[in-house]
Short mmCIF file of C-alpha atoms in Angstrom, two decimals:
data_model
loop_
_atom_site.label_atom_id
_atom_site.label_comp_id
_atom_site.label_asym_id
_atom_site.label_seq_id
_atom_site.Cartn_x
_atom_site.Cartn_y
_atom_site.Cartn_z
CA MET A 1 26.85 -38.88 12.14
CA LYS A 2 27.03 -35.69 10.08
CA THR A 3 26.14 -37.66 6.94
CA THR A 4 23.10 -39.19 8.64
CA ALA A 5 21.89 -35.81 9.89
CA PHE A 6 22.38 -34.27 6.45
CA ALA A 7 20.47 -37.14 4.78
CA ALA A 8 17.63 -36.72 7.29
CA PHE A 9 17.51 -33.00 6.51
CA LEU A 10 17.36 -33.66 2.75
CA LEU A 11 14.51 -36.12 3.23
CA SER A 12 12.55 -33.67 5.37
CA ALA A 13 13.15 -30.65 3.09
CA PRO A 14 10.09 -31.34 0.87
CA LEU A 15 7.91 -31.38 3.99
CA LEU A 16 9.26 -27.99 5.03
CA ALA A 17 8.69 -26.54 1.56
CA GLN A 18 5.04 -27.57 1.26
CA ALA A 19 2.77 -24.68 0.39
CA ALA A 20 0.26 -23.39 2.90
CA PRO A 21 -3.30 -24.58 2.30
CA LEU A 22 -5.37 -22.47 -0.06
CA PRO A 23 -8.56 -20.74 1.10
CA GLU A 24 -11.66 -22.88 0.57
CA ALA A 25 -13.01 -20.80 -2.35
CA VAL A 26 -9.71 -21.08 -4.27
CA ALA A 27 -9.35 -24.80 -3.50
CA HIS A 28 -12.95 -25.37 -4.65
CA GLU A 29 -12.25 -23.65 -7.98
CA LEU A 30 -9.20 -25.89 -8.47
CA ASP A 31 -11.33 -28.94 -7.61
CA VAL A 32 -13.84 -27.94 -10.30
CA LEU A 33 -11.03 -27.60 -12.87
CA ALA A 34 -9.64 -31.00 -11.80
CA SER A 35 -13.09 -32.56 -12.28
CA VAL A 36 -13.35 -31.09 -15.78
CA CYS A 37 -9.89 -32.51 -16.54
CA ARG A 38 -10.92 -35.98 -15.35
CA LEU A 39 -14.16 -35.83 -17.34
CA SER A 40 -12.10 -35.14 -20.47
CA GLY A 41 -10.05 -38.29 -19.81
CA GLY A 42 -7.09 -36.54 -18.24
CA ARG A 43 -5.13 -36.52 -15.02
CA PRO A 44 -4.67 -33.18 -13.21
CA TYR A 45 -1.07 -32.40 -12.35
CA GLY A 46 0.78 -29.43 -10.89
CA PHE A 47 -2.41 -27.43 -10.48
CA ARG A 48 -0.94 -25.37 -7.62
CA HIS A 49 1.25 -23.67 -10.26
CA ALA A 50 -1.92 -22.18 -11.72
CA VAL A 51 -2.38 -20.06 -8.56
CA GLU A 52 -0.27 -17.01 -7.69
CA LYS A 53 -0.50 -15.20 -4.37
CA ALA A 54 0.13 -11.47 -3.84
CA ASP A 55 -1.53 -8.40 -2.33
CA LEU A 56 -3.35 -6.96 -5.34
CA ASN A 57 -5.76 -4.50 -3.69
CA GLY A 58 -3.43 -2.85 -1.17
CA ASP A 59 -5.07 -4.09 2.04
CA GLY A 60 -2.00 -6.01 3.23
CA ILE A 61 -3.74 -9.41 2.81
CA ASP A 62 -2.67 -11.87 0.12
CA ASP A 63 -5.04 -12.25 -2.81
CA TYR A 64 -5.05 -15.17 -5.25
CA MET A 65 -4.95 -15.18 -9.05
CA LEU A 66 -5.92 -18.44 -10.78
CA ASP A 67 -4.97 -18.76 -14.45
CA ASP A 68 -6.55 -21.92 -15.83
CA GLY A 69 -4.18 -21.71 -18.82
CA GLU A 70 -1.45 -22.77 -16.37
CA PHE A 71 -3.44 -25.79 -15.14
CA GLN A 72 -1.97 -29.07 -16.42
CA CYS A 73 -4.25 -31.91 -17.55
CA TYR A 74 -2.17 -34.83 -18.84
CA GLY A 75 -3.96 -37.08 -21.30
CA GLY A 76 -7.07 -34.92 -21.46
CA SER A 77 -8.28 -32.77 -24.28
CA GLY A 78 -6.26 -29.59 -24.79
CA ILE A 79 -8.48 -27.40 -22.63
CA PHE A 80 -5.76 -26.51 -20.15
CA GLY A 81 -2.08 -25.62 -20.21
CA SER A 82 -1.94 -23.14 -23.07
CA ARG A 83 -1.95 -19.43 -23.72
CA LYS A 84 -4.55 -19.77 -26.48
CA GLY A 85 -7.29 -18.64 -24.16
CA GLY A 86 -8.85 -19.60 -20.90
CA GLY A 87 -10.08 -17.97 -17.76
CA VAL A 88 -8.39 -15.82 -15.15
CA THR A 89 -10.07 -15.63 -11.74
CA VAL A 90 -9.01 -13.34 -8.90
CA PHE A 91 -9.98 -13.99 -5.29
CA ILE A 92 -9.52 -11.31 -2.65
CA GLY A 93 -8.07 -12.51 0.62
CA LEU A 94 -10.24 -11.94 3.68
CA PRO A 95 -8.98 -10.94 7.15
CA GLU A 96 -10.16 -14.21 8.73
CA GLY A 97 -8.15 -16.24 6.18
CA GLY A 98 -10.78 -17.05 3.58
CA ALA A 99 -11.16 -15.61 0.09
CA GLU A 100 -13.99 -14.51 -2.19
CA LYS A 101 -14.14 -14.35 -5.98
CA SER A 102 -13.82 -10.77 -7.19
CA PHE A 103 -13.02 -11.11 -10.90
CA PHE A 104 -13.31 -13.53 -13.82
CA HIS A 105 -12.60 -12.92 -17.49
CA GLY A 106 -11.51 -14.92 -20.50
CA ALA A 107 -7.88 -14.15 -21.25
CA PHE A 108 -4.73 -15.25 -23.06
CA GLY A 109 -2.91 -15.65 -19.76
CA SER A 110 -1.97 -13.50 -16.81
CA LYS A 111 1.07 -11.98 -15.18
CA LEU A 112 1.87 -10.38 -11.84
CA ASP A 113 4.19 -7.38 -11.71
CA TYR A 114 5.89 -7.09 -8.33
CA ALA A 115 7.36 -3.61 -8.86
CA GLY A 116 6.74 -1.52 -5.76
CA ARG A 117 4.93 -2.37 -2.52
CA GLN A 118 1.78 -3.70 -4.10
CA ALA A 119 1.67 -6.28 -6.91
CA LYS A 120 -0.21 -5.45 -10.10
CA ALA A 121 -2.16 -8.07 -12.11
CA TYR A 122 -2.22 -8.03 -15.91
CA ILE A 123 -4.27 -10.17 -18.27
CA GLY A 124 -3.82 -10.82 -21.98
CA VAL A 125 -6.84 -9.70 -24.01
CA ALA A 126 -7.61 -8.94 -27.66
CA GLY A 127 -9.80 -6.96 -30.04
CA THR A 128 -11.91 -4.13 -28.67
CA LEU A 129 -10.24 -4.46 -25.25
CA CYS A 130 -7.03 -3.47 -27.08
CA GLY A 131 -8.68 -0.48 -28.74
CA GLN A 132 -9.49 -2.13 -32.07
CA THR A 133 -12.71 -1.33 -33.86
CA HIS A 134 -14.90 -4.14 -35.20
CA GLU A 135 -13.86 -3.14 -38.74
CA GLU A 136 -10.16 -3.45 -37.83
CA GLU A 137 -10.81 -6.87 -36.28
CA LYS A 138 -12.48 -8.06 -39.49
CA ARG A 139 -9.75 -6.62 -41.71
CA ASN A 140 -6.62 -7.37 -39.67
CA GLY A 141 -7.65 -10.07 -37.20
CA TYR A 142 -7.47 -9.77 -33.45
CA GLU A 143 -4.62 -7.81 -31.92
CA LYS A 144 -3.49 -9.00 -28.49
CA CYS A 145 -2.43 -6.70 -25.69
CA SER A 146 -1.95 -6.62 -21.95
CA ARG A 147 -4.32 -4.78 -19.62
CA PRO A 148 -3.92 -4.18 -15.88
CA LEU A 149 -6.63 -4.92 -13.38
CA LYS A 150 -7.71 -2.13 -11.03
CA TRP A 151 -9.42 -2.48 -7.68
CA ASN A 152 -12.87 -0.94 -7.23
CA ALA A 153 -13.10 -0.74 -3.42
CA GLN A 154 -16.75 0.36 -3.40
CA ALA A 155 -17.88 -2.65 -5.47
CA ARG A 156 -15.19 -4.95 -3.94
CA ARG A 157 -14.27 -6.14 -7.44
CA PHE A 158 -11.40 -5.96 -9.87
CA GLU A 159 -12.02 -4.43 -13.29
CA ILE A 160 -10.02 -4.24 -16.50
CA ASP A 161 -8.33 -0.83 -16.49
CA MET A 162 -9.00 0.76 -19.86
CA THR A 163 -7.60 4.16 -18.80
CA VAL A 164 -3.93 3.23 -19.17
CA LYS A 165 -2.13 2.97 -22.48
CA ARG A 166 -2.35 -0.60 -23.68
CA ALA A 167 0.83 -2.61 -23.64
CA PRO A 168 1.78 -5.33 -26.12
CA TRP A 169 1.10 -8.88 -24.92
CA TYR A 170 4.24 -10.61 -23.69
#
């Protein structure tokens, strides 16, 4: 009897571990990426791994960061699943459970830092966003670095924070 109960538990475990549904705006963005994947001859897979959830603006509501470089498109052209460049989109969570887009920028990936009460989002950028001049870019090529996003409550948007010392890209 114990073996049967344990087997039933193991079979039901994936059902218990299923992720909560994403807000409509986030799910729609993933659907668009999946359509692009299919149009390129691919099959979308593991796209939920491209979305991270954390409170990024300090309001106590989960926000969503979508890094299309983490989106997998098997068999399609290499437009997804790399850190060679893509888009990072941030959606702020709304009190009624929805979400709205509050940031998009091309990036070499993203990372969430969970130090402290509130998570901090970082994106990988290059060139002038890393403090290089156009002459340095021409002479030395693009230098990559990491920049944090900061919340602008008045505009209800995230912005790249250029006031902090740039960190090397990880």
